[in-house]
Coordinates of C-alpha atoms in Angstrom, one line a residue:
M1 CA 12.3 -21.1 4.5
A2 CA 9.8 -22.4 5.3
R3 CA 6.6 -22.2 3.0
M4 CA 4.3 -21.1 5.4
L5 CA 6.6 -18.4 6.5
R6 CA 7.5 -17.1 3.5
H7 CA 4.3 -16.3 2.7
R8 CA 2.9 -15.8 6.0
L9 CA 1.5 -11.5 6.8
H10 CA 3.9 -10.0 9.6
F11 CA 2.2 -6.9 12.5
G12 CA -1.3 -7.5 11.6
P13 CA -4.2 -7.6 11.5
Y14 CA -3.9 -4.8 8.5
Q15 CA -7.1 -3.4 7.0
T16 CA -7.4 -1.7 4.2
P17 CA -6.7 2.2 5.0
R18 CA -9.7 4.7 4.0
F19 CA -10.3 6.5 1.0
R20 CA -12.4 7.0 -1.7
I21 CA -11.9 6.6 -5.3
V22 CA -10.5 9.8 -7.2
Q23 CA -9.3 11.1 -4.2
R24 CA -5.8 12.7 -4.4
V25 CA -3.5 11.6 -2.3
E26 CA 0.2 11.6 -1.1
D27 CA 2.5 8.6 -2.3
L28 CA 5.9 9.0 -0.3
R29 CA 7.5 7.5 -3.7
R30 CA 5.5 8.6 -6.6
G31 CA 4.1 12.5 -5.2
T32 CA 0.5 13.2 -5.7
V33 CA -1.6 10.4 -7.1
R34 CA -4.9 10.0 -8.0
I35 CA -7.0 6.4 -6.6
V36 CA -8.4 4.7 -8.9
G37 CA -9.4 0.4 -7.2
L38 CA -8.4 -1.4 -5.4
R39 CA -6.6 -4.5 -5.7
A40 CA -7.1 -7.9 -5.5
G41 CA -5.6 -9.6 -3.0
R42 CA -5.7 -10.7 0.8
I43 CA -5.8 -7.0 0.9
P44 CA -7.2 -4.9 -0.7
W45 CA -4.8 -2.2 -0.8
P46 CA -5.6 1.2 -3.4
I47 CA -4.0 1.3 -7.0
G48 CA -2.7 4.9 -7.6
Q49 CA -1.9 6.4 -10.7
T50 CA 0.3 9.9 -12.2
K51 CA -0.3 10.9 -15.7
R52 CA 0.4 7.4 -16.3
A53 CA 1.5 5.3 -14.2
K54 CA -0.4 3.1 -11.6
S55 CA 0.8 1.1 -8.1
L56 CA 0.6 0.4 -4.5
V57 CA 0.0 3.9 -3.0
L58 CA 3.0 4.1 0.1
K59 CA 0.8 7.1 2.5
A60 CA 3.3 7.6 5.6
A61 CA 0.0 6.9 8.0
L62 CA -0.4 3.2 6.7
L63 CA 3.7 2.5 7.7
L64 CA 4.3 0.8 11.0
P65 CA 5.1 3.2 13.9
G66 CA 9.3 3.7 14.5
G67 CA 10.4 3.1 11.3
G68 CA 10.1 -1.5 11.7
P69 CA 10.6 -2.8 8.4
Q70 CA 8.3 -1.6 5.9
G71 CA 9.8 2.1 7.0
P72 CA 10.9 4.7 4.6
D73 CA 13.9 3.3 4.6
A74 CA 12.9 -0.4 3.5
I75 CA 11.1 1.2 0.4
S76 CA 14.1 3.6 -1.4

């Protein structure tokens, strides 16, 4: 696959979801998480934390409608 296509963002434009630091949200993969920061990438995405582990937050409202490539089946 061509390098430019491999790193291209699909289905955009993307926007950072609205949230507040220390807000608790429901993550599809890990349950209730507390937002502790933003990822420093092309799209600043919220980072959630359970008791110990940190990871990107996967909210149902942020996934593509119709269960596209980033739908719930692709996550599990």
